[in-house]
Short mmCIF file of C-alpha atoms in Angstrom, two decimals:
data_model
loop_
_atom_site.label_atom_id
_atom_site.label_comp_id
_atom_site.label_asym_id
_atom_site.label_seq_id
_atom_site.Cartn_x
_atom_site.Cartn_y
_atom_site.Cartn_z
CA GLN V 1 164.03 225.77 132.39
CA VAL V 2 163.70 223.52 135.46
CA THR V 3 163.06 224.86 138.94
CA LEU V 4 163.60 222.72 142.05
CA VAL V 5 162.06 223.50 145.42
CA GLU V 6 163.06 221.50 148.50
CA SER V 7 161.22 220.85 151.73
CA GLY V 8 161.11 218.40 154.62
CA GLY V 9 164.23 219.24 156.60
CA GLY V 10 164.21 219.62 160.35
CA SER V 11 165.80 218.69 163.64
CA VAL V 12 165.62 215.13 164.97
CA GLN V 13 167.35 212.95 167.52
CA SER V 14 169.79 210.24 166.58
CA GLY V 15 167.90 207.25 165.21
CA GLY V 16 165.03 209.34 163.90
CA SER V 17 163.70 209.71 160.37
CA LEU V 18 162.96 212.47 157.90
CA ARG V 19 161.69 212.57 154.34
CA LEU V 20 163.00 215.28 152.06
CA SER V 21 161.06 216.37 148.99
CA CYS V 22 162.22 218.13 145.85
CA ALA V 23 159.46 219.38 143.57
CA ALA V 24 160.39 220.01 139.94
CA SER V 25 158.55 222.35 137.62
CA GLY V 26 158.96 224.11 134.29
CA ALA V 27 159.91 221.23 132.02
CA THR V 28 159.85 217.46 131.56
CA TYR V 29 162.58 215.21 130.18
CA SER V 30 163.05 211.58 129.24
CA SER V 31 166.80 211.29 129.87
CA TYR V 32 168.04 212.59 133.21
CA CYS V 33 169.51 211.94 136.62
CA MET V 34 168.37 213.47 139.87
CA PHE V 35 170.69 213.81 142.83
CA TRP V 36 170.83 214.55 146.52
CA PHE V 37 173.95 216.30 147.79
CA ARG V 38 174.80 217.55 151.25
CA GLN V 39 177.26 219.98 152.75
CA ALA V 40 178.14 220.40 156.41
CA PRO V 41 179.78 223.58 157.74
CA GLY V 42 183.49 223.54 156.98
CA LYS V 43 183.16 220.43 154.82
CA GLU V 44 183.11 219.84 151.10
CA ARG V 45 179.89 219.08 149.29
CA GLU V 46 179.35 215.35 148.88
CA GLY V 47 176.98 213.23 146.85
CA VAL V 48 174.40 211.27 148.83
CA ALA V 49 172.19 209.48 146.32
CA VAL V 50 171.22 209.49 142.66
CA ILE V 51 168.36 208.09 140.63
CA ARG V 52 168.26 207.74 136.86
CA ASP V 53 165.24 207.92 134.56
CA SER V 54 165.50 204.15 134.25
CA GLY V 55 164.99 203.83 138.00
CA ASN V 56 168.56 202.76 138.71
CA THR V 57 169.93 204.17 141.95
CA ASN V 58 173.24 204.59 143.72
CA TYR V 59 174.16 205.71 147.23
CA ARG V 60 177.09 206.94 149.20
CA ASP V 61 178.44 204.02 151.24
CA SER V 62 177.75 205.71 154.56
CA VAL V 63 174.00 205.96 153.86
CA LYS V 64 173.40 202.59 152.21
CA GLY V 65 170.71 200.67 154.01
CA ARG V 66 169.49 203.81 155.77
CA PHE V 67 168.46 206.20 152.97
CA LEU V 68 166.18 205.59 150.00
CA ILE V 69 165.93 207.82 146.94
CA SER V 70 162.77 207.67 144.85
CA LEU V 71 160.99 209.63 142.15
CA ASP V 72 157.26 210.09 141.66
CA ASN V 73 157.01 210.97 137.98
CA ALA V 74 153.31 211.78 138.18
CA LYS V 75 154.03 214.44 140.81
CA ASN V 76 157.41 215.48 139.38
CA THR V 77 158.82 215.10 142.87
CA LEU V 78 162.06 213.58 144.10
CA TYR V 79 162.26 212.14 147.62
CA LEU V 80 164.93 211.12 150.06
CA GLN V 81 163.70 208.91 152.87
CA MET V 82 166.26 209.14 155.67
CA ASN V 83 166.12 206.53 158.43
CA SER V 84 168.36 205.75 161.38
CA LEU V 85 169.77 209.24 161.23
CA LYS V 86 173.15 209.93 162.82
CA PRO V 87 174.76 213.18 163.96
CA GLU V 88 177.19 212.90 161.06
CA ASP V 89 174.21 213.24 158.69
CA THR V 90 173.79 216.83 159.86
CA ALA V 91 174.14 219.07 156.81
CA MET V 92 172.37 221.27 154.33
CA TYR V 93 170.80 218.97 151.75
CA TYR V 94 170.40 219.98 148.11
CA CYS V 95 168.67 218.32 145.19
CA ALA V 96 169.92 218.72 141.64
CA VAL V 97 169.08 217.52 138.14
CA SER V 98 171.24 216.70 135.13
CA VAL V 99 169.54 216.43 131.75
CA GLY V 100 171.22 214.04 129.33
CA TRP V 101 174.08 213.43 131.80
CA CYS V 102 174.59 211.31 134.87
CA SER V 103 177.77 212.24 136.66
CA TRP V 104 178.45 213.37 140.22
CA GLU V 105 180.51 216.15 138.65
CA GLY V 106 177.65 217.52 136.60
CA PRO V 107 176.91 219.62 134.72
CA PHE V 108 173.68 220.32 136.56
CA ASN V 109 170.73 222.09 135.02
CA ALA V 110 169.19 223.20 138.29
CA TRP V 111 169.68 223.13 142.07
CA GLY V 112 167.25 223.33 144.92
CA GLN V 113 167.59 226.04 147.53
CA GLY V 114 168.63 223.61 150.23
CA THR V 115 166.95 222.25 153.34
CA GLN V 116 168.68 221.88 156.70
CA VAL V 117 168.88 218.53 158.47
CA THR V 118 170.12 218.53 162.05
CA VAL V 119 170.59 215.31 164.01
CA SER V 120 171.36 215.57 167.71
CA SER V 121 172.99 213.00 169.96
#
């Protein structure tokens, strides 16, 4: 029902910023959570940030104070503002949505295709 399309990735130097976007289409819901995950080569997928329909947010400790998740309901678009980027932030970033659930373990109703973020030293 829901389709997610990501954009905004790229290559930046350490200390730089990027803003990732995740455009949702196909359906609207009143109870949901939207997530950002990331996965580096040879590493397990890890949760980065989550925002609930209420506006409540949570972040992985390593990105607190640097990343900001937000949702523009009028545009049906999820964002991840990434500041003070570090080489360890290098990964493929994915957005995801859970309808009626809010757990890092899912289930997830849809995933974005991924957008690459590369941070050089």
